[in-house]
Short mmCIF file of C-alpha atoms in Angstrom, two decimals:
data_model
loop_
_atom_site.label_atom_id
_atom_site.label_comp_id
_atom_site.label_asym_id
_atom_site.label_seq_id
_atom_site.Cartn_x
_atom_site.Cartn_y
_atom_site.Cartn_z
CA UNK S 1 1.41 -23.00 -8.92
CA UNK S 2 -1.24 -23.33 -6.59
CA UNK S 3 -0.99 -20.37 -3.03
CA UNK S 4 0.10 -22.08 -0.67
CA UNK S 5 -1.16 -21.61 3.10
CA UNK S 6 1.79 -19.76 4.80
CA UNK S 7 2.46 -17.67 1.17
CA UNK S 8 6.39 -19.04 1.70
CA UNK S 9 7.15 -17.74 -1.59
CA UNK S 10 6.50 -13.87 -0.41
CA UNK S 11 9.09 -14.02 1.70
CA UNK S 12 12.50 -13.80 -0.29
CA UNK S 13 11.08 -10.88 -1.90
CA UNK S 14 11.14 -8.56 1.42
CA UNK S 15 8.92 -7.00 4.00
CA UNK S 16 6.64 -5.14 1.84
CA UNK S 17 6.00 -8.57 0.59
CA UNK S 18 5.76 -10.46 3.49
CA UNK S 19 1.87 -11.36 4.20
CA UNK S 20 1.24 -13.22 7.73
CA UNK S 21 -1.66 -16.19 7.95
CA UNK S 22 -3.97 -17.13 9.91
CA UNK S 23 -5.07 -15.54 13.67
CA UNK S 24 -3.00 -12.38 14.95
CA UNK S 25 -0.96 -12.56 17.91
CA UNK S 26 -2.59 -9.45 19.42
CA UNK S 27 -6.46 -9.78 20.18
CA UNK S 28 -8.33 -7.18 18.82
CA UNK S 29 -6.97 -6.37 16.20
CA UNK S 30 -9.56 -4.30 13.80
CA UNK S 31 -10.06 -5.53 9.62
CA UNK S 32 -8.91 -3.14 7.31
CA UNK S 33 -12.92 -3.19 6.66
CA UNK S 34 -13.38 -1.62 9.48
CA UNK S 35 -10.42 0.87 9.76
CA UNK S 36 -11.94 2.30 6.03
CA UNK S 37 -15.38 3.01 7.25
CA UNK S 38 -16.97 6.14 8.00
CA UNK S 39 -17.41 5.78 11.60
CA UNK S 40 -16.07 2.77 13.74
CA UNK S 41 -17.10 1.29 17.12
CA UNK S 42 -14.57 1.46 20.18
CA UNK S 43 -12.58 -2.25 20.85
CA UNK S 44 -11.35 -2.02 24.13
CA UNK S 45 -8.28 -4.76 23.84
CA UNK S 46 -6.57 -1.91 21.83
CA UNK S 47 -8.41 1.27 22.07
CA UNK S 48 -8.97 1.67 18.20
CA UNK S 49 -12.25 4.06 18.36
CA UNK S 50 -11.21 4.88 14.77
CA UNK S 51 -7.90 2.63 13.19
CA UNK S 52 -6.87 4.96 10.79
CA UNK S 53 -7.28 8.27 12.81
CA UNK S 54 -4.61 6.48 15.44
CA UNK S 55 -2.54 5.30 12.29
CA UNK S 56 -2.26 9.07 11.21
CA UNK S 57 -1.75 10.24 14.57
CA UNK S 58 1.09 7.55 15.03
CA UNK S 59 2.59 8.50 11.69
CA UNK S 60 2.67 12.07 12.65
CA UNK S 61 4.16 11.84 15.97
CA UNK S 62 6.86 9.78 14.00
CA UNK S 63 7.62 11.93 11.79
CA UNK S 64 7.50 15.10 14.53
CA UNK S 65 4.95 16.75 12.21
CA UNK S 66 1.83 18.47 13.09
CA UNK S 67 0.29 18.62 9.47
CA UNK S 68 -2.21 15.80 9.68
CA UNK S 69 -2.17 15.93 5.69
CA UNK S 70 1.15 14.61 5.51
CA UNK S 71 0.77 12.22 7.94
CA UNK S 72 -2.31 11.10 6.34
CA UNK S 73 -0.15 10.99 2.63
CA UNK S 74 2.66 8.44 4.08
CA UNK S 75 -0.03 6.31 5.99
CA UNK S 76 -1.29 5.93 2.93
CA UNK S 77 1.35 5.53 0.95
CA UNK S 78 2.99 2.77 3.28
CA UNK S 79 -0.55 0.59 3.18
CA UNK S 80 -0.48 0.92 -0.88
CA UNK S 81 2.84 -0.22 -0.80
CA UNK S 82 2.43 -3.42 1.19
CA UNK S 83 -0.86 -4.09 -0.94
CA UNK S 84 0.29 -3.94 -4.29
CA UNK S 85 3.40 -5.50 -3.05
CA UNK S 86 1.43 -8.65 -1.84
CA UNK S 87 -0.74 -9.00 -4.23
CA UNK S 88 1.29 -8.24 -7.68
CA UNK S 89 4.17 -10.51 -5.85
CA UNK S 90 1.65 -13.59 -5.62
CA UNK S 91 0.28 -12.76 -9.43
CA UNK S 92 4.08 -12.54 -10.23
CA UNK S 93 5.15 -15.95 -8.59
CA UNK S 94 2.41 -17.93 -8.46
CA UNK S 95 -0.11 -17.18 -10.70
CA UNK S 96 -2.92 -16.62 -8.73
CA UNK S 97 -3.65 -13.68 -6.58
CA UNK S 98 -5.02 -14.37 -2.62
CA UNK S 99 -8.83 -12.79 -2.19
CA UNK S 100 -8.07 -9.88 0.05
CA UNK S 101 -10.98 -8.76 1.03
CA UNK S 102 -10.94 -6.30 3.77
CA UNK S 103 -13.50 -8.21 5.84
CA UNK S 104 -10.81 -11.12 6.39
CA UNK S 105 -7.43 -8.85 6.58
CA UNK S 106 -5.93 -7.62 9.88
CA UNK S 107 -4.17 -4.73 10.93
CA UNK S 108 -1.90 -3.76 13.49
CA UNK S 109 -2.50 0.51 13.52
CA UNK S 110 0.15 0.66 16.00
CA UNK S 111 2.83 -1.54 14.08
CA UNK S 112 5.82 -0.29 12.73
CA UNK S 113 6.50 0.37 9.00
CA UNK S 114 5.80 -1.91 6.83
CA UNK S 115 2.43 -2.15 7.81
CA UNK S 116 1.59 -5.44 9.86
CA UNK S 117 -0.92 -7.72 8.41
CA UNK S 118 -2.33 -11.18 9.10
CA UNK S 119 -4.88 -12.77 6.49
CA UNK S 120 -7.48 -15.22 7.92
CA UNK S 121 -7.67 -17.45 5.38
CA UNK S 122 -5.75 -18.30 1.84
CA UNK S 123 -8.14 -18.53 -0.91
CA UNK S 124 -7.00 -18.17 -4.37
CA UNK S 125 -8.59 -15.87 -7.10
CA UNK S 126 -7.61 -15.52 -10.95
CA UNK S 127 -4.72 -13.15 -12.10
CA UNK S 128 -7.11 -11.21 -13.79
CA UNK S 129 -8.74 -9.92 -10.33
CA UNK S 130 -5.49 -8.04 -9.16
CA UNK S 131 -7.41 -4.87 -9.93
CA UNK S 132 -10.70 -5.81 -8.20
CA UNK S 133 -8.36 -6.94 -5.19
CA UNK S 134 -6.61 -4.31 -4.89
CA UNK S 135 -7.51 -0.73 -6.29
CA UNK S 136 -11.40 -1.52 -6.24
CA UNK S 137 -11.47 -3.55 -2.84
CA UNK S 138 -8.53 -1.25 -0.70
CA UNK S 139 -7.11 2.17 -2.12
CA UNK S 140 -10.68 3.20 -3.73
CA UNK S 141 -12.44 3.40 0.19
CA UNK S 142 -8.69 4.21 1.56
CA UNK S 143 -8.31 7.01 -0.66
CA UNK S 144 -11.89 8.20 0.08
CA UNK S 145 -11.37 7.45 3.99
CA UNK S 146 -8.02 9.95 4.45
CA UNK S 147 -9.59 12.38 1.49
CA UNK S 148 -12.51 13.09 3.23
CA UNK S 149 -11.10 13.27 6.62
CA UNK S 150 -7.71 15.10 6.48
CA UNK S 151 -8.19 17.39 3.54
CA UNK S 152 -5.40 15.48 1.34
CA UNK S 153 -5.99 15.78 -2.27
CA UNK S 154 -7.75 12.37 -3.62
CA UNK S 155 -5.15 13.46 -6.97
CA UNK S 156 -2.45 13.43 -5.09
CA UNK S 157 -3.48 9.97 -3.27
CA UNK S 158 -3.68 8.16 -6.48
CA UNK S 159 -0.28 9.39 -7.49
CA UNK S 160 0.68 7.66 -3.87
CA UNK S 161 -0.99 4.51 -5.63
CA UNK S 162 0.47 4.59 -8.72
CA UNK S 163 4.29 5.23 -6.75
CA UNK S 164 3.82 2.27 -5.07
CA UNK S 165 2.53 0.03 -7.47
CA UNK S 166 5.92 1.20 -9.85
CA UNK S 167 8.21 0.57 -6.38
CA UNK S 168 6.61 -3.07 -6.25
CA UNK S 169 7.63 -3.96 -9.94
CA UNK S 170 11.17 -2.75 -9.10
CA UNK S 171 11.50 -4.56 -6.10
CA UNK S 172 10.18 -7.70 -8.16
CA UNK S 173 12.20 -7.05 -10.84
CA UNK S 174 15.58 -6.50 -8.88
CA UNK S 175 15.23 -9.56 -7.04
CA UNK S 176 14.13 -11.61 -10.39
CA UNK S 177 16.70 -11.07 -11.94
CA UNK S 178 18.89 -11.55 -9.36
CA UNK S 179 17.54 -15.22 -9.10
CA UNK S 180 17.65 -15.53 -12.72
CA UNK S 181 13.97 -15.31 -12.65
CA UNK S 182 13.16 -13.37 -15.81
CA UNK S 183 9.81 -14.67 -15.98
CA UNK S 184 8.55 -12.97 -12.79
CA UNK S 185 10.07 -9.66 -13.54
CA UNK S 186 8.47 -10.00 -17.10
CA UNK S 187 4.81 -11.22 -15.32
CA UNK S 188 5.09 -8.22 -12.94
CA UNK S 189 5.65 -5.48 -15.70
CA UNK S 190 3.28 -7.09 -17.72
CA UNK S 191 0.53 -7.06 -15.02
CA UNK S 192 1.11 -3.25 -13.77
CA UNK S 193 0.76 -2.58 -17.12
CA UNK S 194 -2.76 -3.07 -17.35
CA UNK S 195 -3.16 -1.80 -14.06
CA UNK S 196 -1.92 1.31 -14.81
CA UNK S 197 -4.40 1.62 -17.80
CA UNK S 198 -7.21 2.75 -15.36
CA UNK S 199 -7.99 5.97 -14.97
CA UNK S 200 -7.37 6.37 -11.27
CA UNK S 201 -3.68 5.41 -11.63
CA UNK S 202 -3.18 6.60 -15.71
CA UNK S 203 -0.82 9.36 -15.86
CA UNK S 204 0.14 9.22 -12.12
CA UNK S 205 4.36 7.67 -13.17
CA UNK S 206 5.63 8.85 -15.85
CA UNK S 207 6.73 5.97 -18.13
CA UNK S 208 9.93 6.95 -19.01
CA UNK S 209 11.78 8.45 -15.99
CA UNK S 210 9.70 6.70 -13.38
CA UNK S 211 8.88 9.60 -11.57
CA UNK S 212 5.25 10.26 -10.21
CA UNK S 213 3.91 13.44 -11.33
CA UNK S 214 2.17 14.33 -7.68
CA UNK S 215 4.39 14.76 -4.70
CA UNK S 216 3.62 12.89 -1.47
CA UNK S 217 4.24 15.87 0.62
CA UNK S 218 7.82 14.22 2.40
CA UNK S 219 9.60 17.45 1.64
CA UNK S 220 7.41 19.17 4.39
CA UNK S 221 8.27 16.30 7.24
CA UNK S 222 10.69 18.18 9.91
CA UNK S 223 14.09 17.18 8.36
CA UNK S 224 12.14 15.71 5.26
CA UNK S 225 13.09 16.13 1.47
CA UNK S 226 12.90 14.91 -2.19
CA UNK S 227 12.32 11.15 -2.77
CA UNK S 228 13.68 9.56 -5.40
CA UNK S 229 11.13 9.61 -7.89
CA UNK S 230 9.55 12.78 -7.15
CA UNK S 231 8.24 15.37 -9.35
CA UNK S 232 10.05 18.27 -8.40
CA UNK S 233 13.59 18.91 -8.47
CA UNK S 234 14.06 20.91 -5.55
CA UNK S 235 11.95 21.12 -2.75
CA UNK S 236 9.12 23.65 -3.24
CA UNK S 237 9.06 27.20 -1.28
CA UNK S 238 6.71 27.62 1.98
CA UNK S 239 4.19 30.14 2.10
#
């Protein structure tokens, strides 16, 4: 089943999955390209000296934290999400995963959860590039980006990664089997599989309970606690 241009088939599945097409609505918008480099030049229509400094500034005036860690954590974790979500769903359904390469994605820093995101053009790439697409082309600089910036644990990143790679196979798998769509759900497991076999996301779920063996720091947002497939059982102690 060959991508088609709007992605139509996305859209059942939720709004992790959702992936817009073609030209924003807002002008100026910056590439995810240029939200993961090392230093980024000013674009007056929006203001974004540096995308992903204003994404983890948004995230923590959100939340009503002041640990730019954490903020830098969920920002992270909510751009994995939608990634993995997007691309695994397309591998899942159609067979073919869209070529996401940062240089033609868009971002909205300022959007609201999940993360906005408008792809200039649909071009198709083999199942067998998910990984490239996705861990090599987005969370390897992303992870390296927020690491080197807000102190947060590249370990602890990766175990972002690999929780949102395991919540995209659920969310697949619910609603396959919901449509009687056993195939997809089967597809999607099948394919995270062999993603999880690299060492940047082996070990970071734990197989049999489905809980990730980092934490994503939550517990220390203002009113914050335990998600559902944390490591810890109780929230841990402040120094």
């Amino acid at each position: 089943m060959d991508l088609d241009p709007g992605l139509a088939a996305l859209r059942p599945l939720g709004g992790f999955f959702v992936l817009h097409t073609g030209a924003p609505p807002l002008a100026g918008l910056p590439t995810l390209a240029r939200a993961y480099a090392p230093a980024a030049p000013a674009v007056p229509a929006k203001g974004y000296a540096d995308p992903m400094d204003f994404r983890v500034r948004k995230v923590a005036r959100s939340l009503g934290t002041p640990e730019a860690r954490v903020a830098a954590s969920l920002a992270h974790q909510g751009l994995a999400a939608r990634l993995w979500s997007v691309a695994l769903g397309c591998a899942a359904l159609y067979g073919r995963v869209p070529d996401l390469d940062p240089r033609l994605l868009r971002w909205d820093p300022d959007g609201s959860a999940p993360d906005d995101l408008w792809l200039g053009e649909v071009r198709a790439l083999p199942v067998d590039g998910l990984d490239a697409v996705v861990r090599e082309g987005h969370l390897v600089p992303l992870t390296a980006a927020l690491s080197a910036r807000h102190r947060v644990s590249a370990r602890l990143l990766w175990g972002n990664a690999g929780a949102a790679l395991a919540s995209s196979v659920r969310m697949i798998d619910r609603w396959a089997r919901t449509g009687g769509r056993r195939d997809v759900a089967d597809r999607a497991r099948t394919l995270a599989a062999g993603l999880f076999a690299h060492p940047d996301l082996a070990g970071t779920v734990d197989p049999a309970t489905g809980r990730r063996r980092t934490c994503c720091l939550y517990y220390r947002v203002p009113g914050g606690g335990l998600c559902g497939d944390c490591c810890f059982d109780r929230p841990p102690g402040r120094r």
